[in-house]
Tab-separated table of C-alpha atoms and ligand atoms in Angstrom:
chain	number	residue	atom	x	y	z
Y	21	MET	CA	-10.637	-97.615	92.527
Y	22	ASP	CA	-7.803	-99.524	90.915
Y	23	ASN	CA	-9.488	-99.533	87.507
Y	24	ILE	CA	-9.158	-95.752	87.219
Y	25	LYS	CA	-5.798	-94.169	86.413
Y	26	VAL	CA	-5.388	-90.380	86.356
Y	27	PHE	CA	-2.778	-88.616	84.211
Y	28	ALA	CA	-1.658	-84.987	83.999
Y	29	ASP	CA	-2.927	-84.586	80.441
Y	30	ALA	CA	-4.085	-86.281	77.226
Y	31	ASP	CA	-0.496	-87.140	76.251
Y	32	GLY	CA	-0.168	-89.151	79.444
Y	33	ILE	CA	-3.361	-91.016	78.614
Y	34	ALA	CA	-2.150	-91.771	75.083
Y	35	ALA	CA	1.205	-93.150	76.260
Y	36	ALA	CA	-0.416	-95.380	78.881
Y	37	ALA	CA	-3.052	-96.521	76.397
Y	38	ARG	CA	-0.351	-97.339	73.822
Y	39	ASP	CA	1.472	-99.574	76.315
Y	40	TYR	CA	-1.773	-101.231	77.425
Y	41	VAL	CA	-2.844	-101.973	73.836
Y	42	LEU	CA	0.578	-103.396	72.896
Y	43	ALA	CA	0.601	-105.618	75.996
Y	44	ALA	CA	-2.935	-106.838	75.296
Y	45	ALA	CA	-1.922	-107.597	71.717
Y	46	GLN	CA	1.135	-109.570	72.793
Y	47	ARG	CA	-0.923	-111.624	75.240
Y	48	SER	CA	-3.791	-112.244	72.787
Y	49	ILE	CA	-1.425	-113.275	70.000
Y	50	ALA	CA	0.499	-115.571	72.357
Y	51	GLU	CA	-2.737	-117.200	73.500
Y	52	ARG	CA	-4.762	-117.345	70.267
Y	53	GLY	CA	-2.562	-116.167	67.419
Y	54	VAL	CA	-4.662	-113.075	66.737
Y	55	PHE	CA	-5.520	-109.707	68.337
Y	56	ASN	CA	-9.120	-108.642	67.725
Y	57	LEU	CA	-9.134	-104.931	68.509
Y	58	VAL	CA	-12.141	-102.596	68.417
Y	59	LEU	CA	-11.226	-98.973	67.770
Y	60	ALA	CA	-12.992	-95.974	69.318
Y	61	GLY	CA	-14.295	-92.953	67.495
Y	62	GLY	CA	-14.306	-89.274	68.381
Y	63	SER	CA	-11.156	-87.173	68.801
Y	64	THR	CA	-9.526	-88.515	71.970
Y	65	PRO	CA	-8.080	-91.674	70.380
Y	66	ARG	CA	-6.153	-89.685	67.737
Y	67	LYS	CA	-3.045	-89.363	69.954
Y	68	LEU	CA	-3.123	-93.074	70.748
Y	69	TYR	CA	-3.428	-94.052	67.085
Y	70	GLU	CA	-0.546	-91.752	66.135
Y	71	GLN	CA	1.625	-93.291	68.867
Y	72	LEU	CA	0.713	-96.862	67.897
Y	73	ALA	CA	1.615	-96.103	64.281
Y	74	GLN	CA	5.201	-95.439	65.397
Y	75	GLN	CA	5.564	-98.797	67.169
Y	76	THR	CA	6.781	-102.186	66.014
Y	77	ALA	CA	4.366	-105.069	66.504
Y	78	ASP	CA	3.060	-108.253	64.847
Y	79	TRP	CA	0.683	-106.063	62.880
Y	80	GLU	CA	-0.244	-108.863	60.487
Y	81	LYS	CA	-1.888	-110.631	63.451
Y	82	TRP	CA	-4.056	-107.632	64.357
Y	83	GLN	CA	-7.683	-107.380	63.209
Y	84	PHE	CA	-9.327	-103.945	63.391
Y	85	PHE	CA	-13.028	-103.286	64.018
Y	86	MET	CA	-14.962	-100.080	64.794
Y	87	GLY	CA	-17.099	-99.899	67.942
Y	88	ASP	CA	-19.296	-97.208	66.484
Y	89	GLU	CA	-19.516	-95.207	63.307
Y	90	ARG	CA	-21.251	-92.198	61.956
Y	91	TYR	CA	-23.562	-93.108	59.071
Y	92	VAL	CA	-21.559	-91.022	56.567
Y	93	PRO	CA	-19.257	-91.976	53.655
Y	94	LEU	CA	-15.877	-93.405	54.671
Y	95	ASP	CA	-14.082	-90.364	53.235
Y	96	ASP	CA	-16.234	-87.916	55.216
Y	97	GLU	CA	-14.303	-85.909	57.840
Y	98	ARG	CA	-16.865	-87.091	60.433
Y	99	SER	CA	-16.135	-90.770	59.753
Y	100	ASN	CA	-14.491	-92.632	62.635
Y	101	GLN	CA	-13.017	-95.054	60.100
Y	102	LYS	CA	-11.377	-92.128	58.291
Y	103	LEU	CA	-9.703	-91.047	61.550
Y	104	ALA	CA	-8.395	-94.584	62.089
Y	105	ASN	CA	-7.263	-94.909	58.456
Y	106	ASP	CA	-5.492	-91.542	58.426
Y	107	THR	CA	-3.721	-91.854	61.795
Y	108	LEU	CA	-3.017	-95.596	62.091
Y	109	LEU	CA	-4.145	-98.089	59.466
Y	110	SER	CA	-2.519	-96.467	56.445
Y	111	ALA	CA	0.783	-96.216	58.365
Y	112	LEU	CA	0.622	-99.955	59.126
Y	113	ALA	CA	-0.262	-100.755	55.515
Y	114	ALA	CA	-2.903	-103.003	57.065
Y	115	ASN	CA	-4.332	-105.127	54.306
Y	116	ILE	CA	-7.986	-105.087	53.423
Y	117	ASP	CA	-8.866	-108.332	55.180
Y	118	GLN	CA	-7.565	-106.983	58.490
Y	119	VAL	CA	-9.814	-103.944	58.507
Y	120	HIS	CA	-13.512	-104.442	59.272
Y	121	ALA	CA	-15.181	-101.108	58.596
Y	122	VAL	CA	-18.886	-100.552	59.211
Y	123	PRO	CA	-20.619	-101.013	55.817
Y	124	VAL	CA	-21.952	-97.459	55.609
Y	125	ASP	CA	-22.710	-98.003	51.915
Y	126	GLN	CA	-25.878	-99.865	52.959
Y	127	PRO	CA	-29.099	-97.922	52.130
Y	128	THR	CA	-29.972	-97.209	55.781
Y	129	ALA	CA	-28.183	-97.120	59.163
Y	130	GLU	CA	-30.372	-100.043	60.262
Y	131	GLN	CA	-29.243	-102.134	57.312
Y	132	ALA	CA	-25.615	-101.136	57.952
Y	133	ALA	CA	-25.991	-102.318	61.561
Y	134	MET	CA	-27.535	-105.647	60.517
Y	135	GLU	CA	-24.824	-106.215	57.898
Y	136	TYR	CA	-22.036	-105.359	60.347
Y	137	GLU	CA	-23.447	-107.755	62.933
Y	138	LYS	CA	-23.573	-110.465	60.264
Y	139	GLN	CA	-19.937	-109.765	59.309
Y	140	ILE	CA	-18.832	-109.893	62.951
Y	141	ARG	CA	-20.654	-113.169	63.579
Y	142	GLN	CA	-19.183	-114.653	60.398
Y	143	TYR	CA	-15.702	-113.467	61.379
Y	144	PHE	CA	-16.130	-115.343	64.676
Y	145	GLN	CA	-17.300	-118.323	62.598
Y	146	ASP	CA	-20.826	-118.012	63.932
Y	147	GLN	CA	-19.654	-119.471	67.235
Y	148	ALA	CA	-22.421	-119.787	69.803
Y	149	GLY	CA	-22.916	-116.919	72.224
Y	150	VAL	CA	-21.637	-113.362	71.991
Y	151	PRO	CA	-18.262	-112.820	70.237
Y	152	GLU	CA	-15.462	-111.914	72.663
Y	153	PHE	CA	-13.182	-109.164	71.397
Y	154	ASP	CA	-9.708	-109.053	72.934
Y	155	LEU	CA	-9.907	-105.306	73.557
Y	156	ILE	CA	-12.569	-102.661	72.975
Y	157	LEU	CA	-11.443	-99.027	73.081
Y	158	LEU	CA	-14.089	-96.509	74.131
Y	159	GLY	CA	-14.445	-92.793	74.722
Y	160	MET	CA	-17.084	-90.921	76.691
Y	161	GLY	CA	-19.070	-87.867	75.736
Y	162	SER	CA	-19.852	-84.985	78.102
Y	163	ASP	CA	-23.367	-86.453	78.399
Y	164	GLY	CA	-21.943	-89.803	79.561
Y	165	HIS	CA	-22.559	-91.589	76.263
Y	166	THR	CA	-20.110	-94.150	74.994
Y	167	ALA	CA	-19.758	-95.577	71.504
Y	168	SER	CA	-23.057	-94.320	70.092
Y	169	LEU	CA	-25.134	-95.398	73.081
Y	170	PHE	CA	-26.769	-92.131	74.058
Y	171	PRO	CA	-28.762	-91.485	77.255
Y	172	GLY	CA	-32.446	-92.212	76.764
Y	173	LYS	CA	-32.064	-93.595	73.237
Y	174	PRO	CA	-33.331	-97.092	72.340
Y	175	ALA	CA	-29.906	-98.504	71.335
Y	176	LEU	CA	-28.754	-98.180	74.977
Y	177	ASN	CA	-31.301	-100.769	76.130
Y	178	GLU	CA	-30.896	-103.098	73.148
Y	179	THR	CA	-30.255	-106.625	74.372
Y	180	GLY	CA	-31.164	-108.747	71.325
Y	181	LYS	CA	-28.849	-107.212	68.734
Y	182	LEU	CA	-25.048	-107.013	68.898
Y	183	VAL	CA	-24.967	-103.976	66.590
Y	184	ALA	CA	-27.729	-101.380	66.342
Y	185	ALA	CA	-28.545	-98.168	64.525
Y	186	SER	CA	-28.794	-95.138	66.780
Y	187	GLU	CA	-30.554	-91.852	66.246
Y	188	PRO	CA	-28.308	-88.807	66.707
Y	189	GLY	CA	-27.693	-87.900	70.356
Y	190	VAL	CA	-27.624	-84.299	71.592
Y	191	LEU	CA	-23.900	-84.023	70.875
Y	192	PRO	CA	-22.636	-83.306	67.352
Y	193	PRO	CA	-22.417	-84.567	64.690
Y	194	PRO	CA	-26.209	-84.878	64.267
Y	195	VAL	CA	-26.089	-87.926	62.031
Y	196	TYR	CA	-27.384	-91.454	62.399
Y	197	ARG	CA	-24.903	-93.835	63.969
Y	198	VAL	CA	-24.130	-97.569	63.937
Y	199	THR	CA	-22.967	-98.883	67.299
Y	200	PHE	CA	-21.953	-101.946	69.265
Y	201	THR	CA	-24.606	-102.597	71.911
Y	202	LEU	CA	-23.909	-103.287	75.593
Y	203	PRO	CA	-24.133	-107.089	75.226
Y	204	LEU	CA	-21.325	-107.061	72.648
Y	205	ILE	CA	-19.218	-104.522	74.553
Y	206	ASN	CA	-19.655	-106.371	77.852
Y	207	ALA	CA	-18.569	-109.689	76.334
Y	208	ALA	CA	-15.073	-108.262	75.752
Y	209	ARG	CA	-11.965	-109.644	77.444
Y	210	ARG	CA	-10.832	-106.041	78.071
Y	211	VAL	CA	-12.382	-102.573	77.759
Y	212	LEU	CA	-10.211	-99.460	77.874
Y	213	PHE	CA	-11.832	-96.038	78.252
Y	214	MET	CA	-9.976	-92.816	77.501
Y	215	ALA	CA	-11.485	-89.508	78.642
Y	216	ALA	CA	-9.820	-86.107	78.766
Y	217	GLY	CA	-10.885	-82.536	79.348
Y	218	ALA	CA	-12.922	-80.490	81.805
Y	219	ASP	CA	-16.061	-80.997	79.725
Y	220	LYS	CA	-16.037	-84.637	80.874
Y	221	THR	CA	-15.787	-83.885	84.630
Y	222	LYS	CA	-19.494	-84.050	85.412
Y	223	ALA	CA	-20.066	-87.211	83.404
Y	224	PHE	CA	-17.010	-88.907	84.886
Y	225	GLN	CA	-18.133	-88.099	88.422
Y	226	ALA	CA	-21.423	-89.806	87.557
Y	227	VAL	CA	-19.490	-92.795	86.202
Y	228	ARG	CA	-17.494	-93.070	89.431
Y	229	GLN	CA	-20.804	-93.325	91.283
Y	230	ASP	CA	-22.195	-95.740	88.709
Y	231	LEU	CA	-19.249	-98.092	89.168
Y	232	THR	CA	-20.270	-98.575	92.814
Y	233	LYS	CA	-23.749	-99.701	91.669
Y	234	THR	CA	-25.135	-102.454	89.462
Y	235	PRO	CA	-25.208	-101.788	85.678
Y	236	GLN	CA	-28.999	-101.578	85.902
Y	237	GLN	CA	-28.734	-98.813	88.519
Y	238	ALA	CA	-26.055	-96.925	86.552
Y	239	THR	CA	-27.220	-93.505	85.394
Y	240	THR	CA	-24.824	-93.129	82.427
Y	241	PRO	CA	-24.308	-95.310	79.347
Y	242	ALA	CA	-20.548	-95.389	80.051
Y	243	GLY	CA	-21.300	-96.461	83.634
Y	244	LYS	CA	-23.160	-99.500	82.304
Y	245	VAL	CA	-20.023	-100.924	80.677
Y	246	ARG	CA	-18.908	-103.879	82.826
Y	247	PRO	CA	-16.905	-106.272	80.646
Y	248	ALA	CA	-16.557	-109.945	81.454
Y	249	GLY	CA	-12.812	-109.246	81.615
Y	250	GLU	CA	-10.800	-106.166	82.562
Y	251	LEU	CA	-12.190	-102.627	82.768
Y	252	LEU	CA	-9.708	-99.756	82.819
Y	253	TRP	CA	-10.381	-96.012	82.738
Y	254	LEU	CA	-7.552	-93.654	81.710
Y	255	VAL	CA	-8.506	-90.042	82.455
Y	256	ASP	CA	-6.675	-86.752	82.816
Y	257	GLN	CA	-6.755	-84.436	85.860
Y	258	ALA	CA	-9.289	-82.193	84.126
Y	259	ALA	CA	-11.808	-84.994	83.583
Y	260	ALA	CA	-11.132	-86.476	87.027
Y	261	GLY	CA	-12.114	-83.135	88.596
A	314	6PG	C1	-18.178	-90.896	68.344
A	314	6PG	C2	-17.512	-91.659	69.445
A	314	6PG	C3	-17.994	-91.174	70.766
A	314	6PG	C4	-16.803	-90.544	71.416
A	314	6PG	C5	-17.218	-89.614	72.527
A	314	6PG	C6	-16.006	-88.809	73.008
A	314	6PG	O1	-18.480	-91.488	67.306
A	314	6PG	O2	-18.302	-89.678	68.527
A	314	6PG	O3	-17.521	-92.960	69.321
A	314	6PG	O4	-18.521	-92.144	71.618
A	314	6PG	O5	-15.951	-91.563	71.942
A	314	6PG	O6	-18.194	-88.736	72.011
A	314	6PG	O7	-15.583	-88.028	71.927
A	314	6PG	P1	-14.236	-87.181	72.031
A	314	6PG	O8	-13.125	-88.185	72.130
A	314	6PG	O9	-14.196	-86.411	70.739
A	314	6PG	O10	-14.350	-86.326	73.261
């Protein structure tokens, strides 16, 4: 499949992802004067963020969102926003109105999800329909989850909300999450997955099968991601099996 590229290792993925993100940014800024980027959580994106931080770009035209977040304080080591701040956003000296963190200071994960959805809709000036991000970065867990859409959990089948609260999945950390739902992810102009490591082999094999079926028939959350625009998977040899 031409939307799957296999690299020797995680460094190869990070370099290819860096070039893809920069090209998407250039195109988005040329077309609309802004690059609305959704960052991924977990550990895989760290190398990409570190590489991006060393580049030169029209950073002032970039807007940063988070596709899913752990419902923990922003300075908690488990926070996806902390990873992004520490590896990328602080290096860019991105100013506060460019960074759209999940409002984890809300009293519950549900209220954080509702508030984030409101902020996203307001950012897109409450335009009709589902907001279209220029690029959404995603990872995949060994159970095939993506963002915080876990197999068998209600958030995976959410079609009314753009952002939902999600109970902890089976994979750590066992905390409530706030996550983009499939309707918001699938409205994106581009989605880029990064997956590395032998622990992802089984799930990625399932995704390969899923991509030959309809989203409804897909067996994994990651396999249900079919953006209106481009879908690209960057994996290493270990994950590709
Ligand atoms: C999270 C992530 C999650 C992650 C996968 C892969 O909050 O944990 O959003 O979806 O992308 O679990 O995680 P790794 O990159 O650490 O393997």
